[in-house]
Every structure is written in C-alpha cells, then in structure tokens.
C-alpha cells in the first residue's frame, strides 16, 4: 500500500494515470485512478460496484467471449493477449497478430496488445495496425528499467 501511495503521488505530479493491477483493496486504499483485472481476478461488476463509475476498469482478455462479456459489463479498456510468447503468461498460447486483429476489428472501446511486446516487435505491430501496446517483461527484467524505458519510448517515437 505504501508503494502504491508513492506511485499515485508520482503519477499525480506528472499528470499520469495510476492503474493498479489485480488488487481492488490497494486500488481503493491508494485512491488509484482505476484497476486492471484478469479473467481469474475479481469480476468486473463487483469491481465497478466498489470502485464506482468515475474510476477506470480494464480487463485482460484473449477470446471473443471474454471480450464481449467485458464490453457488455462496462469495462473502460481491454488488454488483448498474449500477443507473443511471454514468461509472464507461460501457460497461455500466443494469439499472434492476425488473431488480435480479428478479435479487435469491431471494438469501440480502447484496447492494447499485451504479452511478449518488445522493442524488436513494435514495428511489426505498428505495420499491422496495432498502435497501442503494454510492455511488461522487457522493462521489469531489465537491469536498468529507466534506461530501457527511454529506449522503448525512442523506438515508439520513431513509429509515430
């Protein structure tokens, strides 16, 4: 909780959103801007009831049924993946670019690709119309996450 409060204050200082992954209790106690939930986490309706409608609720999904349910139940955005093989979701088969395009072609809410996204595949995603990504492992596994983030941002700036 203390780390979450520190991050919330840092995000506020830089006018950035603070979304807590999985933990509704931490999101509530730190006054986070929202929460991101996986399919095995707290259900969206309960999270919305406890957080209220002014907060953001994002959902991870990797199939048409989960996407449809999340949209129907009022999620604010979707994380679609894993796009590529990733150690954070080792038990999930990568969707690949074509499947992501198929799953997202009719989405009217914001969505991003997640899972196995690295500097080396940003161009491939962009060239296939995937413009929003979440990068986790490449940052978290880096010896210097700050430097890695700078390099990723530079790569992204070349892609815009």
mmCIF file with all atom_site columns, C-alpha atoms in Angstrom:
data_model
loop_
_atom_site.group_PDB
_atom_site.id
_atom_site.type_symbol
_atom_site.label_atom_id
_atom_site.label_alt_id
_atom_site.label_comp_id
_atom_site.label_asym_id
_atom_site.label_entity_id
_atom_site.label_seq_id
_atom_site.pdbx_PDB_ins_code
_atom_site.Cartn_x
_atom_site.Cartn_y
_atom_site.Cartn_z
_atom_site.occupancy
_atom_site.B_iso_or_equiv
_atom_site.pdbx_formal_charge
_atom_site.auth_seq_id
_atom_site.auth_comp_id
_atom_site.auth_asym_id
_atom_site.auth_atom_id
_atom_site.pdbx_PDB_model_num
ATOM 1   C CA . UNK A 1 1   ? 0.000   0.000   0.000   1.00 0.00 ? 1   UNK A CA 1
ATOM 2   C CA . UNK A 1 2   ? 2.796   2.412   0.860   1.00 0.00 ? 2   UNK A CA 1
ATOM 3   C CA . UNK A 1 3   ? 4.421   1.838   -2.531  1.00 0.00 ? 3   UNK A CA 1
ATOM 4   C CA . UNK A 1 4   ? 1.074   2.331   -4.249  1.00 0.00 ? 4   UNK A CA 1
ATOM 5   C CA . UNK A 1 5   ? 0.568   5.656   -2.473  1.00 0.00 ? 5   UNK A CA 1
ATOM 6   C CA . UNK A 1 6   ? 4.063   6.772   -3.500  1.00 0.00 ? 6   UNK A CA 1
ATOM 7   C CA . UNK A 1 7   ? 3.404   5.783   -7.109  1.00 0.00 ? 7   UNK A CA 1
ATOM 8   C CA . UNK A 1 8   ? -0.001  7.521   -7.029  1.00 0.00 ? 8   UNK A CA 1
ATOM 9   C CA . UNK A 1 9   ? 1.679   10.740  -5.842  1.00 0.00 ? 9   UNK A CA 1
ATOM 10  C CA . UNK A 1 10  ? 4.351   10.434  -8.520  1.00 0.00 ? 10  UNK A CA 1
ATOM 11  C CA . UNK A 1 11  ? 1.718   9.889   -11.212 1.00 0.00 ? 11  UNK A CA 1
ATOM 12  C CA . UNK A 1 12  ? -0.248  12.877  -9.942  1.00 0.00 ? 12  UNK A CA 1
ATOM 13  C CA . UNK A 1 13  ? 2.865   15.061  -10.120 1.00 0.00 ? 13  UNK A CA 1
ATOM 14  C CA . UNK A 1 14  ? 3.353   14.073  -13.769 1.00 0.00 ? 14  UNK A CA 1
ATOM 15  C CA . UNK A 1 15  ? -0.363  14.182  -14.629 1.00 0.00 ? 15  UNK A CA 1
ATOM 16  C CA . UNK A 1 16  ? -0.424  10.438  -15.380 1.00 0.00 ? 16  UNK A CA 1
ATOM 17  C CA . UNK A 1 17  ? -2.982  7.781   -14.617 1.00 0.00 ? 17  UNK A CA 1
ATOM 18  C CA . UNK A 1 18  ? -2.305  5.236   -11.899 1.00 0.00 ? 18  UNK A CA 1
ATOM 19  C CA . UNK A 1 19  ? -3.910  1.856   -12.548 1.00 0.00 ? 19  UNK A CA 1
ATOM 20  C CA . UNK A 1 20  ? -3.424  -0.954  -10.026 1.00 0.00 ? 20  UNK A CA 1
ATOM 21  C CA . UNK A 1 21  ? -3.127  -4.498  -11.333 1.00 0.00 ? 21  UNK A CA 1
ATOM 22  C CA . UNK A 1 22  ? -5.447  -7.108  -9.753  1.00 0.00 ? 22  UNK A CA 1
ATOM 23  C CA . UNK A 1 23  ? -5.731  -5.653  -6.237  1.00 0.00 ? 23  UNK A CA 1
ATOM 24  C CA . UNK A 1 24  ? -9.000  -3.816  -5.624  1.00 0.00 ? 24  UNK A CA 1
ATOM 25  C CA . UNK A 1 25  ? -8.108  -3.242  -1.962  1.00 0.00 ? 25  UNK A CA 1
ATOM 26  C CA . UNK A 1 26  ? -4.878  -1.452  -2.945  1.00 0.00 ? 26  UNK A CA 1
ATOM 27  C CA . UNK A 1 27  ? -6.665  0.498   -5.685  1.00 0.00 ? 27  UNK A CA 1
ATOM 28  C CA . UNK A 1 28  ? -9.272  1.721   -3.191  1.00 0.00 ? 28  UNK A CA 1
ATOM 29  C CA . UNK A 1 29  ? -6.854  2.469   -0.353  1.00 0.00 ? 29  UNK A CA 1
ATOM 30  C CA . UNK A 1 30  ? -4.406  4.370   -2.587  1.00 0.00 ? 30  UNK A CA 1
ATOM 31  C CA . UNK A 1 31  ? -7.166  6.240   -4.447  1.00 0.00 ? 31  UNK A CA 1
ATOM 32  C CA . UNK A 1 32  ? -5.878  4.861   -7.736  1.00 0.00 ? 32  UNK A CA 1
ATOM 33  C CA . UNK A 1 33  ? -7.434  6.047   -10.964 1.00 0.00 ? 33  UNK A CA 1
ATOM 34  C CA . UNK A 1 34  ? -8.521  2.504   -11.673 1.00 0.00 ? 34  UNK A CA 1
ATOM 35  C CA . UNK A 1 35  ? -7.798  -1.192  -11.741 1.00 0.00 ? 35  UNK A CA 1
ATOM 36  C CA . UNK A 1 36  ? -6.798  -3.771  -14.325 1.00 0.00 ? 36  UNK A CA 1
ATOM 37  C CA . UNK A 1 37  ? -8.289  -7.234  -13.886 1.00 0.00 ? 37  UNK A CA 1
ATOM 38  C CA . UNK A 1 38  ? -7.524  -10.599 -15.429 1.00 0.00 ? 38  UNK A CA 1
ATOM 39  C CA . UNK A 1 39  ? -10.067 -13.308 -16.119 1.00 0.00 ? 39  UNK A CA 1
ATOM 40  C CA . UNK A 1 40  ? -9.261  -15.057 -12.817 1.00 0.00 ? 40  UNK A CA 1
ATOM 41  C CA . UNK A 1 41  ? -9.466  -11.883 -10.707 1.00 0.00 ? 41  UNK A CA 1
ATOM 42  C CA . UNK A 1 42  ? -12.444 -10.185 -9.106  1.00 0.00 ? 42  UNK A CA 1
ATOM 43  C CA . UNK A 1 43  ? -15.342 -9.894  -11.541 1.00 0.00 ? 43  UNK A CA 1
ATOM 44  C CA . UNK A 1 44  ? -15.938 -6.622  -13.357 1.00 0.00 ? 44  UNK A CA 1
ATOM 45  C CA . UNK A 1 45  ? -19.430 -5.957  -11.957 1.00 0.00 ? 45  UNK A CA 1
ATOM 46  C CA . UNK A 1 46  ? -18.228 -6.242  -8.356  1.00 0.00 ? 46  UNK A CA 1
ATOM 47  C CA . UNK A 1 47  ? -15.161 -4.110  -9.044  1.00 0.00 ? 47  UNK A CA 1
ATOM 48  C CA . UNK A 1 48  ? -17.333 -1.438  -10.673 1.00 0.00 ? 48  UNK A CA 1
ATOM 49  C CA . UNK A 1 49  ? -19.802 -1.504  -7.775  1.00 0.00 ? 49  UNK A CA 1
ATOM 50  C CA . UNK A 1 50  ? -16.997 -0.998  -5.240  1.00 0.00 ? 50  UNK A CA 1
ATOM 51  C CA . UNK A 1 51  ? -14.914 1.480   -7.252  1.00 0.00 ? 51  UNK A CA 1
ATOM 52  C CA . UNK A 1 52  ? -17.742 3.480   -8.761  1.00 0.00 ? 52  UNK A CA 1
ATOM 53  C CA . UNK A 1 53  ? -18.120 4.795   -12.269 1.00 0.00 ? 53  UNK A CA 1
ATOM 54  C CA . UNK A 1 54  ? -15.565 7.596   -12.002 1.00 0.00 ? 54  UNK A CA 1
ATOM 55  C CA . UNK A 1 55  ? -12.722 5.047   -11.860 1.00 0.00 ? 55  UNK A CA 1
ATOM 56  C CA . UNK A 1 56  ? -11.248 3.120   -14.783 1.00 0.00 ? 56  UNK A CA 1
ATOM 57  C CA . UNK A 1 57  ? -11.695 -0.632  -15.021 1.00 0.00 ? 57  UNK A CA 1
ATOM 58  C CA . UNK A 1 58  ? -9.633  -2.514  -17.584 1.00 0.00 ? 58  UNK A CA 1
ATOM 59  C CA . UNK A 1 59  ? -9.864  -6.186  -18.412 1.00 0.00 ? 59  UNK A CA 1
ATOM 60  C CA . UNK A 1 60  ? -7.407  -8.682  -19.892 1.00 0.00 ? 60  UNK A CA 1
ATOM 61  C CA . UNK A 1 61  ? -8.967  -10.956 -22.487 1.00 0.00 ? 61  UNK A CA 1
ATOM 62  C CA . UNK A 1 62  ? -7.842  -13.361 -25.195 1.00 0.00 ? 62  UNK A CA 1
ATOM 63  C CA . UNK A 1 63  ? -11.022 -14.684 -26.778 1.00 0.00 ? 63  UNK A CA 1
ATOM 64  C CA . UNK A 1 64  ? -14.245 -13.347 -28.271 1.00 0.00 ? 64  UNK A CA 1
ATOM 65  C CA . UNK A 1 65  ? -16.464 -14.436 -25.365 1.00 0.00 ? 65  UNK A CA 1
ATOM 66  C CA . UNK A 1 66  ? -14.341 -12.737 -22.690 1.00 0.00 ? 66  UNK A CA 1
ATOM 67  C CA . UNK A 1 67  ? -14.071 -9.590  -24.824 1.00 0.00 ? 67  UNK A CA 1
ATOM 68  C CA . UNK A 1 68  ? -17.830 -9.493  -25.411 1.00 0.00 ? 68  UNK A CA 1
ATOM 69  C CA . UNK A 1 69  ? -18.586 -10.019 -21.715 1.00 0.00 ? 69  UNK A CA 1
ATOM 70  C CA . UNK A 1 70  ? -16.129 -7.316  -20.651 1.00 0.00 ? 70  UNK A CA 1
ATOM 71  C CA . UNK A 1 71  ? -17.605 -4.786  -23.069 1.00 0.00 ? 71  UNK A CA 1
ATOM 72  C CA . UNK A 1 72  ? -21.192 -5.732  -22.158 1.00 0.00 ? 72  UNK A CA 1
ATOM 73  C CA . UNK A 1 73  ? -20.383 -5.346  -18.451 1.00 0.00 ? 73  UNK A CA 1
ATOM 74  C CA . UNK A 1 74  ? -18.911 -1.877  -18.949 1.00 0.00 ? 74  UNK A CA 1
ATOM 75  C CA . UNK A 1 75  ? -15.135 -2.139  -18.927 1.00 0.00 ? 75  UNK A CA 1
ATOM 76  C CA . UNK A 1 76  ? -13.287 1.009   -20.000 1.00 0.00 ? 76  UNK A CA 1
ATOM 77  C CA . UNK A 1 77  ? -10.498 -0.665  -21.955 1.00 0.00 ? 77  UNK A CA 1
ATOM 78  C CA . UNK A 1 78  ? -9.164  -4.101  -22.869 1.00 0.00 ? 78  UNK A CA 1
ATOM 79  C CA . UNK A 1 79  ? -5.715  -5.673  -22.831 1.00 0.00 ? 79  UNK A CA 1
ATOM 80  C CA . UNK A 1 80  ? -5.682  -8.305  -25.601 1.00 0.00 ? 80  UNK A CA 1
ATOM 81  C CA . UNK A 1 81  ? -3.084  -11.040 -25.492 1.00 0.00 ? 81  UNK A CA 1
ATOM 82  C CA . UNK A 1 82  ? -0.696  -12.545 -25.101 1.00 0.00 ? 82  UNK A CA 1
ATOM 83  C CA . UNK A 1 83  ? 0.369   -11.281 -28.496 1.00 0.00 ? 83  UNK A CA 1
ATOM 84  C CA . UNK A 1 84  ? 3.623   -13.238 -28.436 1.00 0.00 ? 84  UNK A CA 1
ATOM 85  C CA . UNK A 1 85  ? 5.213   -15.868 -26.212 1.00 0.00 ? 85  UNK A CA 1
ATOM 86  C CA . UNK A 1 86  ? 5.906   -14.460 -22.767 1.00 0.00 ? 86  UNK A CA 1
ATOM 87  C CA . UNK A 1 87  ? 7.166   -15.796 -19.457 1.00 0.00 ? 87  UNK A CA 1
ATOM 88  C CA . UNK A 1 88  ? 4.512   -13.835 -17.545 1.00 0.00 ? 88  UNK A CA 1
ATOM 89  C CA . UNK A 1 89  ? 1.772   -15.906 -19.218 1.00 0.00 ? 89  UNK A CA 1
ATOM 90  C CA . UNK A 1 90  ? 3.720   -19.108 -19.897 1.00 0.00 ? 90  UNK A CA 1
ATOM 91  C CA . UNK A 1 91  ? 0.542   -21.200 -19.702 1.00 0.00 ? 91  UNK A CA 1
ATOM 92  C CA . UNK A 1 92  ? -1.186  -19.226 -22.479 1.00 0.00 ? 92  UNK A CA 1
ATOM 93  C CA . UNK A 1 93  ? -0.701  -19.794 -26.172 1.00 0.00 ? 93  UNK A CA 1
ATOM 94  C CA . UNK A 1 94  ? 0.215   -16.565 -28.015 1.00 0.00 ? 94  UNK A CA 1
ATOM 95  C CA . UNK A 1 95  ? -2.616  -15.133 -30.096 1.00 0.00 ? 95  UNK A CA 1
ATOM 96  C CA . UNK A 1 96  ? -0.451  -13.691 -32.858 1.00 0.00 ? 96  UNK A CA 1
ATOM 97  C CA . UNK A 1 97  ? -1.153  -10.585 -34.881 1.00 0.00 ? 97  UNK A CA 1
ATOM 98  C CA . UNK A 1 98  ? -3.891  -11.941 -37.163 1.00 0.00 ? 98  UNK A CA 1
ATOM 99  C CA . UNK A 1 99  ? -5.965  -13.268 -34.250 1.00 0.00 ? 99  UNK A CA 1
ATOM 100 C CA . UNK A 1 100 ? -5.620  -9.959  -32.391 1.00 0.00 ? 100 UNK A CA 1
ATOM 101 C CA . UNK A 1 101 ? -6.774  -8.091  -35.493 1.00 0.00 ? 101 UNK A CA 1
ATOM 102 C CA . UNK A 1 102 ? -9.754  -10.444 -35.817 1.00 0.00 ? 102 UNK A CA 1
ATOM 103 C CA . UNK A 1 103 ? -10.723 -10.097 -32.139 1.00 0.00 ? 103 UNK A CA 1
ATOM 104 C CA . UNK A 1 104 ? -10.477 -6.304  -32.156 1.00 0.00 ? 104 UNK A CA 1
ATOM 105 C CA . UNK A 1 105 ? -11.888 -5.356  -35.574 1.00 0.00 ? 105 UNK A CA 1
ATOM 106 C CA . UNK A 1 106 ? -15.253 -4.227  -34.179 1.00 0.00 ? 106 UNK A CA 1
ATOM 107 C CA . UNK A 1 107 ? -14.160 -2.897  -30.786 1.00 0.00 ? 107 UNK A CA 1
ATOM 108 C CA . UNK A 1 108 ? -15.352 0.585   -29.989 1.00 0.00 ? 108 UNK A CA 1
ATOM 109 C CA . UNK A 1 109 ? -13.529 0.959   -26.676 1.00 0.00 ? 109 UNK A CA 1
ATOM 110 C CA . UNK A 1 110 ? -9.776  1.473   -26.266 1.00 0.00 ? 110 UNK A CA 1
ATOM 111 C CA . UNK A 1 111 ? -7.643  -1.663  -26.353 1.00 0.00 ? 111 UNK A CA 1
ATOM 112 C CA . UNK A 1 112 ? -3.976  -2.550  -26.398 1.00 0.00 ? 112 UNK A CA 1
ATOM 113 C CA . UNK A 1 113 ? -1.882  -5.579  -27.222 1.00 0.00 ? 113 UNK A CA 1
ATOM 114 C CA . UNK A 1 114 ? -0.050  -7.159  -24.320 1.00 0.00 ? 114 UNK A CA 1
ATOM 115 C CA . UNK A 1 115 ? 2.220   -10.144 -23.847 1.00 0.00 ? 115 UNK A CA 1
ATOM 116 C CA . UNK A 1 116 ? 5.690   -10.564 -25.273 1.00 0.00 ? 116 UNK A CA 1
ATOM 117 C CA . UNK A 1 117 ? 5.819   -6.989  -26.595 1.00 0.00 ? 117 UNK A CA 1
ATOM 118 C CA . UNK A 1 118 ? 9.430   -5.870  -27.008 1.00 0.00 ? 118 UNK A CA 1
ATOM 119 C CA . UNK A 1 119 ? 11.306  -3.140  -28.845 1.00 0.00 ? 119 UNK A CA 1
ATOM 120 C CA . UNK A 1 120 ? 12.056  -5.595  -31.641 1.00 0.00 ? 120 UNK A CA 1
ATOM 121 C CA . UNK A 1 121 ? 8.395   -6.292  -32.458 1.00 0.00 ? 121 UNK A CA 1
ATOM 122 C CA . UNK A 1 122 ? 6.916   -2.786  -32.130 1.00 0.00 ? 122 UNK A CA 1
ATOM 123 C CA . UNK A 1 123 ? 7.411   -2.117  -35.870 1.00 0.00 ? 123 UNK A CA 1
ATOM 124 C CA . UNK A 1 124 ? 5.695   -5.386  -36.770 1.00 0.00 ? 124 UNK A CA 1
ATOM 125 C CA . UNK A 1 125 ? 2.692   -4.492  -34.632 1.00 0.00 ? 125 UNK A CA 1
ATOM 126 C CA . UNK A 1 126 ? 2.522   -0.939  -35.963 1.00 0.00 ? 126 UNK A CA 1
ATOM 127 C CA . UNK A 1 127 ? 2.737   -2.159  -39.562 1.00 0.00 ? 127 UNK A CA 1
ATOM 128 C CA . UNK A 1 128 ? -0.296  -4.343  -38.844 1.00 0.00 ? 128 UNK A CA 1
ATOM 129 C CA . UNK A 1 129 ? -2.386  -1.506  -37.426 1.00 0.00 ? 129 UNK A CA 1
ATOM 130 C CA . UNK A 1 130 ? -1.783  -2.281  -33.754 1.00 0.00 ? 130 UNK A CA 1
ATOM 131 C CA . UNK A 1 131 ? -0.976  1.098   -32.256 1.00 0.00 ? 131 UNK A CA 1
ATOM 132 C CA . UNK A 1 132 ? -1.277  0.613   -28.508 1.00 0.00 ? 132 UNK A CA 1
ATOM 133 C CA . UNK A 1 133 ? 0.855   -1.790  -26.508 1.00 0.00 ? 133 UNK A CA 1
ATOM 134 C CA . UNK A 1 134 ? 1.677   -2.699  -22.930 1.00 0.00 ? 134 UNK A CA 1
ATOM 135 C CA . UNK A 1 135 ? 5.267   -3.658  -22.230 1.00 0.00 ? 135 UNK A CA 1
ATOM 136 C CA . UNK A 1 136 ? 5.943   -5.536  -19.011 1.00 0.00 ? 136 UNK A CA 1
ATOM 137 C CA . UNK A 1 137 ? 8.729   -8.145  -19.097 1.00 0.00 ? 137 UNK A CA 1
ATOM 138 C CA . UNK A 1 138 ? 11.194  -6.138  -21.156 1.00 0.00 ? 138 UNK A CA 1
ATOM 139 C CA . UNK A 1 139 ? 11.035  -3.391  -18.549 1.00 0.00 ? 139 UNK A CA 1
ATOM 140 C CA . UNK A 1 140 ? 10.757  -5.499  -15.408 1.00 0.00 ? 140 UNK A CA 1
ATOM 141 C CA . UNK A 1 141 ? 13.538  -7.889  -16.420 1.00 0.00 ? 141 UNK A CA 1
ATOM 142 C CA . UNK A 1 142 ? 15.906  -5.124  -17.438 1.00 0.00 ? 142 UNK A CA 1
ATOM 143 C CA . UNK A 1 143 ? 18.997  -4.391  -15.374 1.00 0.00 ? 143 UNK A CA 1
ATOM 144 C CA . UNK A 1 144 ? 18.202  -0.687  -15.834 1.00 0.00 ? 144 UNK A CA 1
ATOM 145 C CA . UNK A 1 145 ? 14.434  -0.228  -16.249 1.00 0.00 ? 145 UNK A CA 1
ATOM 146 C CA . UNK A 1 146 ? 14.732  3.555   -16.573 1.00 0.00 ? 146 UNK A CA 1
ATOM 147 C CA . UNK A 1 147 ? 17.215  3.282   -19.439 1.00 0.00 ? 147 UNK A CA 1
ATOM 148 C CA . UNK A 1 148 ? 15.112  0.544   -21.033 1.00 0.00 ? 148 UNK A CA 1
ATOM 149 C CA . UNK A 1 149 ? 12.002  2.742   -20.806 1.00 0.00 ? 149 UNK A CA 1
ATOM 150 C CA . UNK A 1 150 ? 13.863  5.597   -22.502 1.00 0.00 ? 150 UNK A CA 1
ATOM 151 C CA . UNK A 1 151 ? 14.945  3.281   -25.322 1.00 0.00 ? 151 UNK A CA 1
ATOM 152 C CA . UNK A 1 152 ? 11.402  1.939   -25.751 1.00 0.00 ? 152 UNK A CA 1
ATOM 153 C CA . UNK A 1 153 ? 9.993   5.470   -25.872 1.00 0.00 ? 153 UNK A CA 1
ATOM 154 C CA . UNK A 1 154 ? 12.562  6.394   -28.512 1.00 0.00 ? 154 UNK A CA 1
ATOM 155 C CA . UNK A 1 155 ? 11.562  3.351   -30.549 1.00 0.00 ? 155 UNK A CA 1
ATOM 156 C CA . UNK A 1 156 ? 7.897   4.283   -30.176 1.00 0.00 ? 156 UNK A CA 1
ATOM 157 C CA . UNK A 1 157 ? 8.574   7.872   -31.242 1.00 0.00 ? 157 UNK A CA 1
ATOM 158 C CA . UNK A 1 158 ? 10.103  6.569   -34.473 1.00 0.00 ? 158 UNK A CA 1
ATOM 159 C CA . UNK A 1 159 ? 6.919   4.595   -35.051 1.00 0.00 ? 159 UNK A CA 1
ATOM 160 C CA . UNK A 1 160 ? 4.529   7.562   -34.837 1.00 0.00 ? 160 UNK A CA 1
#
